[in-house]
Amino acid sequence: MSSASTVDPAPGATDGTAPVPGPPPTRWLILAVLCLAQLVVVLDNTVLTVAVPVLTTELGASTADVQWIINAYALVLSGLLLTAGSAADRYGRRRMLLAGLVLFGLGSLVAGLARTTEQLIAARAGMGVGGALLATATLAVAMQVFDPTERSRAIGIWAATSALGFAAGPPIGGAVLAHLPWGAIFLMNVPIVVICLLAGRALIPESREPARGHLDLVGVALSVAGLTTVVWSIISGPERGWASVEVLGAAAAGAGLLGFFVLWERRTPEPMLDMHFFRDRRFVGAVCGVVLITFGATGALFLLTQHLQFVRGYPAWEAGLRMAPFALSIVLLNVSGVAAALIRRLGLAAAIALGMTLLAVGLAVVTHDPTDGYGVLLGGLLVMGTGCALANPAIVEAVMSAIPARKAGAGAGIDGTMTEVGSSLGIAVLGAVLHARFTALLPAALAGAGSFPAALAAAGTEADREAVAGAFAAALKTGQTVGAGAVLVGGLVAAGLLYRAERRRPGRVGVDEPTPAVDSPDIG
């Protein structure tokens, strides 16, 4: 039997799993493979920010087509995260990781060779299926191959990968498009996927939940339909109007489907998602914290990119390059182990509170910088990066440590789903604040303009154009200030929820289950 087929349940797990000799000696190489796989999932979204003009020209894509090219991936990804996490526990975390790589690679190949918008949208949806499997399986595998003494650092490095992808996407996309056709931004995923497939097959041990039972098809259908509908309503709200029939109808339908999902999961003998998790206050506090933190942080960072591009005048690729210190500081603090050491010393609740406070302070510094120089911006980005280096891994660890290790896939699915919901809400709500303030500040003659580019195009004089630019800058400052406040409040509330839960149930790590179980080996 090869090393790839051995079992390595989470060492030292407190949920009743049997003890194992120790973590695999190749665990840091395994983590490198997991992070590389996670990086392409994040890059695939951010790299598109610089490709929209080219896609519009060469494919003849309309505004609606561009929205679907971007959103098809996010909708499928968010809708399938819970299902993907359950599948990883049931059918094998390594197996689902490799399947996700294959699907993501094939989707990237089709997207790179697409000649119509319909082909590209379909390929992006297929990539979303692979992305959902990768986002859950990478975290679940990391939970299995690291023991508690190293897990915090491993989770921090895994979480830092997302920040690196967020900042690296635009400059990488800009560099590729400067020398190659637009399809190359998708085709460059293929060799990375092949490397991850070969390394993952050779290095990653298989593990799965022992009592697998039957697949909960009703739960899968309800969760996918409900989550996809809810996320679509959030994404579409700013464009179609929050009070529109489509958005309200979709939100109500999605909420109803998720309500039926909860009822079904509570009654079926083999649920996709064990509702008993939600009886643990620590778990509930951690899940609420994910939504609160990603709401403020993602929304605020979205406005910051708008600030760099439209107020400071940087193209998308340069804006991403200038934000690189933010991502690099997160990576450096987590790879070096500094963030993990601070989290252990402070505790999860205090680390989240301190991290989100630093993120809010850094954002406020960047927002209210009276100069156009890079010095103050750099300082603010470094403070923000330090905050994220503490808060992000702490909240992920809070979620994953509140459930049994043998349910790592389900935990990763919940964490990913709440992250997508919080991120979508943050961008939509803070974007709505920006739009409302911008509209209120526009000159009366341009009051009907629906966006900053539209208002600039409609401005007939230089004075009008200056008024439009000033209105947008002021609106961004308002939105970013609200975002900084949301980051601070969300972080403190999340930390408070976790602190209260930990005080009420000291020493509790997972959820009690009636019978302990051991991860079962992959014999195929």
mmCIF file of C-alpha atoms in Angstrom, residues 96-362:
data_model
loop_
_atom_site.group_PDB
_atom_site.id
_atom_site.type_symbol
_atom_site.label_atom_id
_atom_site.label_comp_id
_atom_site.label_asym_id
_atom_site.label_seq_id
_atom_site.Cartn_x
_atom_site.Cartn_y
_atom_site.Cartn_z
ATOM 1 C CA MET A 96 -12.779 14.869 -3.402
ATOM 2 C CA LEU A 97 -9.704 17.098 -3.534
ATOM 3 C CA LEU A 98 -8.416 15.252 -6.597
ATOM 4 C CA ALA A 99 -11.887 15.312 -8.179
ATOM 5 C CA GLY A 100 -12.078 19.051 -7.568
ATOM 6 C CA LEU A 101 -8.719 19.559 -9.256
ATOM 7 C CA VAL A 102 -9.840 17.581 -12.310
ATOM 8 C CA LEU A 103 -13.105 19.519 -12.629
ATOM 9 C CA PHE A 104 -11.399 22.858 -12.069
ATOM 10 C CA GLY A 105 -8.700 22.036 -14.608
ATOM 11 C CA LEU A 106 -11.203 20.911 -17.250
ATOM 12 C CA GLY A 107 -13.326 24.013 -16.645
ATOM 13 C CA SER A 108 -10.246 26.224 -17.011
ATOM 14 C CA LEU A 109 -9.328 24.503 -20.277
ATOM 15 C CA VAL A 110 -12.830 24.975 -21.721
ATOM 16 C CA ALA A 111 -12.924 28.609 -20.507
ATOM 17 C CA GLY A 112 -9.569 29.355 -22.116
ATOM 18 C CA LEU A 113 -10.725 27.937 -25.443
ATOM 19 C CA ALA A 114 -14.257 29.432 -25.336
ATOM 20 C CA ARG A 115 -15.371 31.448 -28.339
ATOM 21 C CA THR A 116 -18.781 32.643 -27.132
ATOM 22 C CA THR A 117 -20.061 34.138 -23.907
ATOM 23 C CA GLU A 118 -22.381 31.143 -23.431
ATOM 24 C CA GLN A 119 -19.425 28.753 -23.572
ATOM 25 C CA LEU A 120 -17.449 30.881 -21.125
ATOM 26 C CA ILE A 121 -20.359 31.147 -18.661
ATOM 27 C CA ALA A 122 -20.878 27.371 -18.751
ATOM 28 C CA ALA A 123 -17.151 26.774 -18.227
ATOM 29 C CA ARG A 124 -17.105 29.179 -15.282
ATOM 30 C CA ALA A 125 -20.019 27.304 -13.709
ATOM 31 C CA GLY A 126 -18.088 24.054 -14.104
ATOM 32 C CA MET A 127 -15.077 25.646 -12.463
ATOM 33 C CA GLY A 128 -17.365 26.598 -9.583
ATOM 34 C CA VAL A 129 -18.115 22.911 -8.966
ATOM 35 C CA GLY A 130 -14.396 22.166 -8.782
ATOM 36 C CA GLY A 131 -13.791 25.250 -6.681
ATOM 37 C CA ALA A 132 -16.363 24.154 -4.087
ATOM 38 C CA LEU A 133 -14.672 20.756 -3.740
ATOM 39 C CA LEU A 134 -11.245 22.383 -3.439
ATOM 40 C CA ALA A 135 -12.264 25.053 -0.927
ATOM 41 C CA THR A 136 -13.674 22.444 1.461
ATOM 42 C CA ALA A 137 -11.280 19.541 0.873
ATOM 43 C CA THR A 138 -8.107 21.625 1.275
ATOM 44 C CA LEU A 139 -9.137 22.806 4.754
ATOM 45 C CA ALA A 140 -10.471 19.374 5.745
ATOM 46 C CA VAL A 141 -7.207 17.674 4.740
ATOM 47 C CA ALA A 142 -5.178 20.262 6.653
ATOM 48 C CA MET A 143 -7.231 19.485 9.763
ATOM 49 C CA GLN A 144 -6.395 15.798 9.375
ATOM 50 C CA VAL A 145 -2.633 15.952 8.808
ATOM 51 C CA PHE A 146 -1.702 18.471 11.525
ATOM 52 C CA ASP A 147 -1.938 17.857 15.249
ATOM 53 C CA PRO A 148 -3.260 20.560 17.626
ATOM 54 C CA THR A 149 0.221 21.963 18.329
ATOM 55 C CA GLU A 150 0.745 22.897 14.657
ATOM 56 C CA ARG A 151 -2.822 23.237 13.429
ATOM 57 C CA SER A 152 -3.181 26.938 14.225
ATOM 58 C CA ARG A 153 -0.118 27.808 12.165
ATOM 59 C CA ALA A 154 -1.260 25.551 9.303
ATOM 60 C CA ILE A 155 -4.724 27.133 9.261
ATOM 61 C CA GLY A 156 -3.118 30.580 9.289
ATOM 62 C CA ILE A 157 -0.994 29.769 6.247
ATOM 63 C CA TRP A 158 -4.031 28.294 4.471
ATOM 64 C CA ALA A 159 -6.098 31.413 5.262
ATOM 65 C CA ALA A 160 -3.261 33.710 4.147
ATOM 66 C CA THR A 161 -3.434 32.120 0.705
ATOM 67 C CA SER A 162 -6.795 33.798 0.107
ATOM 68 C CA ALA A 163 -5.370 37.229 0.900
ATOM 69 C CA LEU A 164 -2.452 36.583 -1.445
ATOM 70 C CA GLY A 165 -4.845 35.600 -4.233
ATOM 71 C CA PHE A 166 -6.975 38.686 -3.618
ATOM 72 C CA ALA A 167 -4.019 41.036 -4.120
ATOM 73 C CA ALA A 168 -2.096 39.027 -6.733
ATOM 74 C CA GLY A 169 -4.990 38.472 -9.158
ATOM 75 C CA PRO A 170 -5.091 41.901 -10.863
ATOM 76 C CA PRO A 171 -1.317 42.320 -11.407
ATOM 77 C CA ILE A 172 -0.986 38.732 -12.659
ATOM 78 C CA GLY A 173 -3.973 39.213 -14.951
ATOM 79 C CA GLY A 174 -2.564 42.506 -16.224
ATOM 80 C CA ALA A 175 0.830 40.948 -16.955
ATOM 81 C CA VAL A 176 -0.732 38.010 -18.799
ATOM 82 C CA LEU A 177 -3.068 40.170 -20.890
ATOM 83 C CA ALA A 178 -0.208 42.493 -21.835
ATOM 84 C CA HIS A 179 1.517 39.644 -23.730
ATOM 85 C CA LEU A 180 -1.040 36.891 -24.374
ATOM 86 C CA PRO A 181 -4.682 36.462 -25.491
ATOM 87 C CA TRP A 182 -7.388 36.643 -22.825
ATOM 88 C CA GLY A 183 -7.814 32.864 -22.751
ATOM 89 C CA ALA A 184 -4.396 32.579 -21.124
ATOM 90 C CA ILE A 185 -5.765 33.825 -17.780
ATOM 91 C CA PHE A 186 -7.713 30.551 -17.583
ATOM 92 C CA LEU A 187 -5.240 28.266 -19.354
ATOM 93 C CA MET A 188 -2.497 29.169 -16.855
ATOM 94 C CA ASN A 189 -4.521 27.221 -14.259
ATOM 95 C CA VAL A 190 -4.034 23.946 -16.146
ATOM 96 C CA PRO A 191 -0.311 23.298 -15.408
ATOM 97 C CA ILE A 192 -0.864 24.303 -11.763
ATOM 98 C CA VAL A 193 -3.732 21.816 -11.519
ATOM 99 C CA VAL A 194 -1.579 19.071 -13.048
ATOM 100 C CA ILE A 195 1.203 19.732 -10.511
ATOM 101 C CA CYS A 196 -1.287 19.641 -7.631
ATOM 102 C CA LEU A 197 -2.844 16.420 -8.973
ATOM 103 C CA LEU A 198 0.479 14.600 -9.183
ATOM 104 C CA ALA A 199 1.747 15.880 -5.832
ATOM 105 C CA GLY A 200 -1.588 15.366 -4.098
ATOM 106 C CA ARG A 201 -1.920 11.782 -5.308
ATOM 107 C CA ALA A 202 1.593 10.991 -4.078
ATOM 108 C CA LEU A 203 1.572 12.843 -0.752
ATOM 109 C CA ILE A 204 -1.911 13.260 0.685
ATOM 110 C CA PRO A 205 -3.268 10.449 2.901
ATOM 111 C CA GLU A 206 -6.904 9.445 2.573
ATOM 112 C CA SER A 207 -9.374 9.796 5.435
ATOM 113 C CA ARG A 208 -13.129 9.753 5.646
ATOM 114 C CA GLU A 209 -15.998 9.555 8.086
ATOM 115 C CA PRO A 210 -16.459 5.930 9.209
ATOM 116 C CA ALA A 211 -20.276 5.761 9.342
ATOM 117 C CA ARG A 212 -21.029 6.975 5.828
ATOM 118 C CA GLY A 213 -24.587 5.696 5.254
ATOM 119 C CA HIS A 214 -26.675 6.858 2.296
ATOM 120 C CA LEU A 215 -26.317 10.162 0.491
ATOM 121 C CA ASP A 216 -28.915 12.693 1.663
ATOM 122 C CA LEU A 217 -30.214 13.632 -1.797
ATOM 123 C CA VAL A 218 -33.124 15.694 -0.468
ATOM 124 C CA GLY A 219 -30.771 17.675 1.764
ATOM 125 C CA VAL A 220 -28.386 18.228 -1.140
ATOM 126 C CA ALA A 221 -31.180 19.516 -3.404
ATOM 127 C CA LEU A 222 -32.638 21.839 -0.740
ATOM 128 C CA SER A 223 -29.272 23.273 0.334
ATOM 129 C CA VAL A 224 -28.002 23.867 -3.208
ATOM 130 C CA ALA A 225 -31.250 25.498 -4.364
ATOM 131 C CA GLY A 226 -31.647 27.566 -1.194
ATOM 132 C CA LEU A 227 -28.085 28.837 -0.960
ATOM 133 C CA THR A 228 -27.795 29.609 -4.674
ATOM 134 C CA THR A 229 -31.069 31.569 -4.611
ATOM 135 C CA VAL A 230 -30.143 33.537 -1.492
ATOM 136 C CA VAL A 231 -26.682 34.444 -2.810
ATOM 137 C CA TRP A 232 -28.172 35.434 -6.185
ATOM 138 C CA SER A 233 -30.600 37.810 -4.448
ATOM 139 C CA ILE A 234 -27.733 39.382 -2.496
ATOM 140 C CA ILE A 235 -25.543 39.801 -5.576
ATOM 141 C CA SER A 236 -28.418 41.148 -7.700
ATOM 142 C CA GLY A 237 -29.834 43.538 -5.090
ATOM 143 C CA PRO A 238 -27.652 46.562 -5.912
ATOM 144 C CA GLU A 239 -28.275 46.277 -9.683
ATOM 145 C CA ARG A 240 -31.958 45.280 -9.792
ATOM 146 C CA GLY A 241 -33.052 47.118 -6.658
ATOM 147 C CA TRP A 242 -33.522 45.651 -3.206
ATOM 148 C CA ALA A 243 -37.281 46.183 -3.372
ATOM 149 C CA SER A 244 -37.682 44.634 -6.829
ATOM 150 C CA VAL A 245 -39.986 41.648 -7.249
ATOM 151 C CA GLU A 246 -37.151 39.425 -8.508
ATOM 152 C CA VAL A 247 -34.825 40.124 -5.580
ATOM 153 C CA LEU A 248 -37.475 39.928 -2.859
ATOM 154 C CA GLY A 249 -39.018 36.841 -4.448
ATOM 155 C CA ALA A 250 -35.643 35.101 -4.731
ATOM 156 C CA ALA A 251 -34.710 36.000 -1.148
ATOM 157 C CA ALA A 252 -38.031 34.700 0.171
ATOM 158 C CA ALA A 253 -37.815 31.511 -1.902
ATOM 159 C CA GLY A 254 -34.234 30.883 -0.824
ATOM 160 C CA ALA A 255 -35.062 31.445 2.845
ATOM 161 C CA GLY A 256 -38.026 29.095 2.535
ATOM 162 C CA LEU A 257 -35.916 26.378 0.921
ATOM 163 C CA LEU A 258 -33.270 26.689 3.626
ATOM 164 C CA GLY A 259 -36.007 26.494 6.249
ATOM 165 C CA PHE A 260 -37.218 23.228 4.713
ATOM 166 C CA PHE A 261 -33.570 22.077 4.622
ATOM 167 C CA VAL A 262 -33.237 22.597 8.379
ATOM 168 C CA LEU A 263 -36.517 20.769 9.062
ATOM 169 C CA TRP A 264 -35.467 17.873 6.843
ATOM 170 C CA GLU A 265 -31.995 17.605 8.375
ATOM 171 C CA ARG A 266 -33.499 17.460 11.874
ATOM 172 C CA ARG A 267 -35.760 14.546 10.908
ATOM 173 C CA THR A 268 -33.769 12.402 8.502
ATOM 174 C CA PRO A 269 -31.729 9.598 10.133
ATOM 175 C CA GLU A 270 -28.674 10.283 7.938
ATOM 176 C CA PRO A 271 -28.440 14.094 7.572
ATOM 177 C CA MET A 272 -26.008 15.856 5.303
ATOM 178 C CA LEU A 273 -25.461 18.452 8.051
ATOM 179 C CA ASP A 274 -25.833 17.438 11.701
ATOM 180 C CA MET A 275 -28.080 20.068 13.286
ATOM 181 C CA HIS A 276 -26.813 19.054 16.740
ATOM 182 C CA PHE A 277 -23.763 21.212 16.019
ATOM 183 C CA PHE A 278 -25.922 24.287 16.506
ATOM 184 C CA ARG A 279 -26.631 23.329 20.111
ATOM 185 C CA ASP A 280 -23.023 24.219 20.926
ATOM 186 C CA ARG A 281 -22.806 27.919 21.795
ATOM 187 C CA ARG A 282 -19.161 27.991 20.790
ATOM 188 C CA PHE A 283 -19.995 26.720 17.320
ATOM 189 C CA VAL A 284 -22.893 29.162 16.921
ATOM 190 C CA GLY A 285 -20.678 32.025 18.080
ATOM 191 C CA ALA A 286 -17.946 31.028 15.625
ATOM 192 C CA VAL A 287 -20.366 30.741 12.683
ATOM 193 C CA CYS A 288 -21.938 34.132 13.482
ATOM 194 C CA GLY A 289 -18.430 35.524 13.754
ATOM 195 C CA VAL A 290 -17.536 34.328 10.248
ATOM 196 C CA VAL A 291 -20.514 36.210 8.775
ATOM 197 C CA LEU A 292 -19.879 39.381 10.802
ATOM 198 C CA ILE A 293 -16.160 39.481 10.085
ATOM 199 C CA THR A 294 -16.367 38.731 6.363
ATOM 200 C CA PHE A 295 -19.239 41.195 5.986
ATOM 201 C CA GLY A 296 -17.153 44.101 7.226
ATOM 202 C CA ALA A 297 -13.734 43.031 5.950
ATOM 203 C CA THR A 298 -14.694 42.020 2.400
ATOM 204 C CA GLY A 299 -17.005 44.992 1.905
ATOM 205 C CA ALA A 300 -14.364 47.393 3.171
ATOM 206 C CA LEU A 301 -11.613 45.893 0.988
ATOM 207 C CA PHE A 302 -13.948 46.077 -2.022
ATOM 208 C CA LEU A 303 -14.383 49.818 -1.441
ATOM 209 C CA LEU A 304 -10.639 50.216 -0.956
ATOM 210 C CA THR A 305 -9.999 48.813 -4.446
ATOM 211 C CA GLN A 306 -12.568 51.297 -5.794
ATOM 212 C CA HIS A 307 -10.724 54.092 -3.965
ATOM 213 C CA LEU A 308 -7.370 53.128 -5.477
ATOM 214 C CA GLN A 309 -8.745 52.840 -9.010
ATOM 215 C CA PHE A 310 -11.257 55.700 -9.266
ATOM 216 C CA VAL A 311 -9.937 58.271 -6.765
ATOM 217 C CA ARG A 312 -6.192 57.713 -6.988
ATOM 218 C CA GLY A 313 -6.393 56.778 -10.653
ATOM 219 C CA TYR A 314 -4.501 53.457 -10.657
ATOM 220 C CA PRO A 315 -5.427 50.825 -13.258
ATOM 221 C CA ALA A 316 -6.726 47.556 -11.789
ATOM 222 C CA TRP A 317 -3.410 45.724 -12.070
ATOM 223 C CA GLU A 318 -1.488 48.564 -10.389
ATOM 224 C CA ALA A 319 -4.090 48.881 -7.641
ATOM 225 C CA GLY A 320 -3.559 45.178 -6.917
ATOM 226 C CA LEU A 321 0.212 45.650 -6.956
ATOM 227 C CA ARG A 322 0.013 48.548 -4.491
ATOM 228 C CA MET A 323 -2.140 46.403 -2.195
ATOM 229 C CA ALA A 324 0.499 43.646 -2.223
ATOM 230 C CA PRO A 325 2.022 44.701 1.157
ATOM 231 C CA PHE A 326 -1.364 43.958 2.741
ATOM 232 C CA ALA A 327 -1.311 40.360 1.479
ATOM 233 C CA LEU A 328 2.419 39.848 1.958
ATOM 234 C CA SER A 329 2.253 40.933 5.606
ATOM 235 C CA ILE A 330 -0.484 38.333 6.212
ATOM 236 C CA VAL A 331 1.587 35.624 4.531
ATOM 237 C CA LEU A 332 4.793 36.582 6.361
ATOM 238 C CA LEU A 333 3.204 36.671 9.823
ATOM 239 C CA ASN A 334 1.535 33.293 9.298
ATOM 240 C CA VAL A 335 4.410 31.459 7.583
ATOM 241 C CA SER A 336 6.837 32.648 10.267
ATOM 242 C CA GLY A 337 4.537 31.369 13.013
ATOM 243 C CA VAL A 338 4.254 34.789 14.662
ATOM 244 C CA ALA A 339 0.480 34.970 14.157
ATOM 245 C CA ALA A 340 -0.069 31.437 15.503
ATOM 246 C CA ALA A 341 2.034 32.205 18.598
ATOM 247 C CA LEU A 342 0.041 35.381 19.281
ATOM 248 C CA ILE A 343 -3.267 33.561 18.810
ATOM 249 C CA ARG A 344 -2.213 30.872 21.293
ATOM 250 C CA ARG A 345 -1.097 33.507 23.787
ATOM 251 C CA LEU A 346 -4.186 35.709 23.456
ATOM 252 C CA GLY A 347 -6.845 33.059 22.879
ATOM 253 C CA LEU A 348 -9.234 32.967 19.939
ATOM 254 C CA ALA A 349 -11.673 35.627 21.184
ATOM 255 C CA ALA A 350 -8.996 38.175 22.074
ATOM 256 C CA ALA A 351 -7.091 37.505 18.822
ATOM 257 C CA ILE A 352 -10.245 38.173 16.806
ATOM 258 C CA ALA A 353 -10.983 41.371 18.759
ATOM 259 C CA LEU A 354 -7.428 42.692 18.381
ATOM 260 C CA GLY A 355 -7.163 41.663 14.729
ATOM 261 C CA MET A 356 -10.402 43.299 13.656
ATOM 262 C CA THR A 357 -9.575 46.447 15.644
ATOM 263 C CA LEU A 358 -6.271 46.715 13.776
ATOM 264 C CA LEU A 359 -8.023 46.132 10.459
ATOM 265 C CA ALA A 360 -10.544 48.896 11.241
ATOM 266 C CA VAL A 361 -7.802 51.312 12.329
ATOM 267 C CA GLY A 362 -5.742 50.628 9.209
#
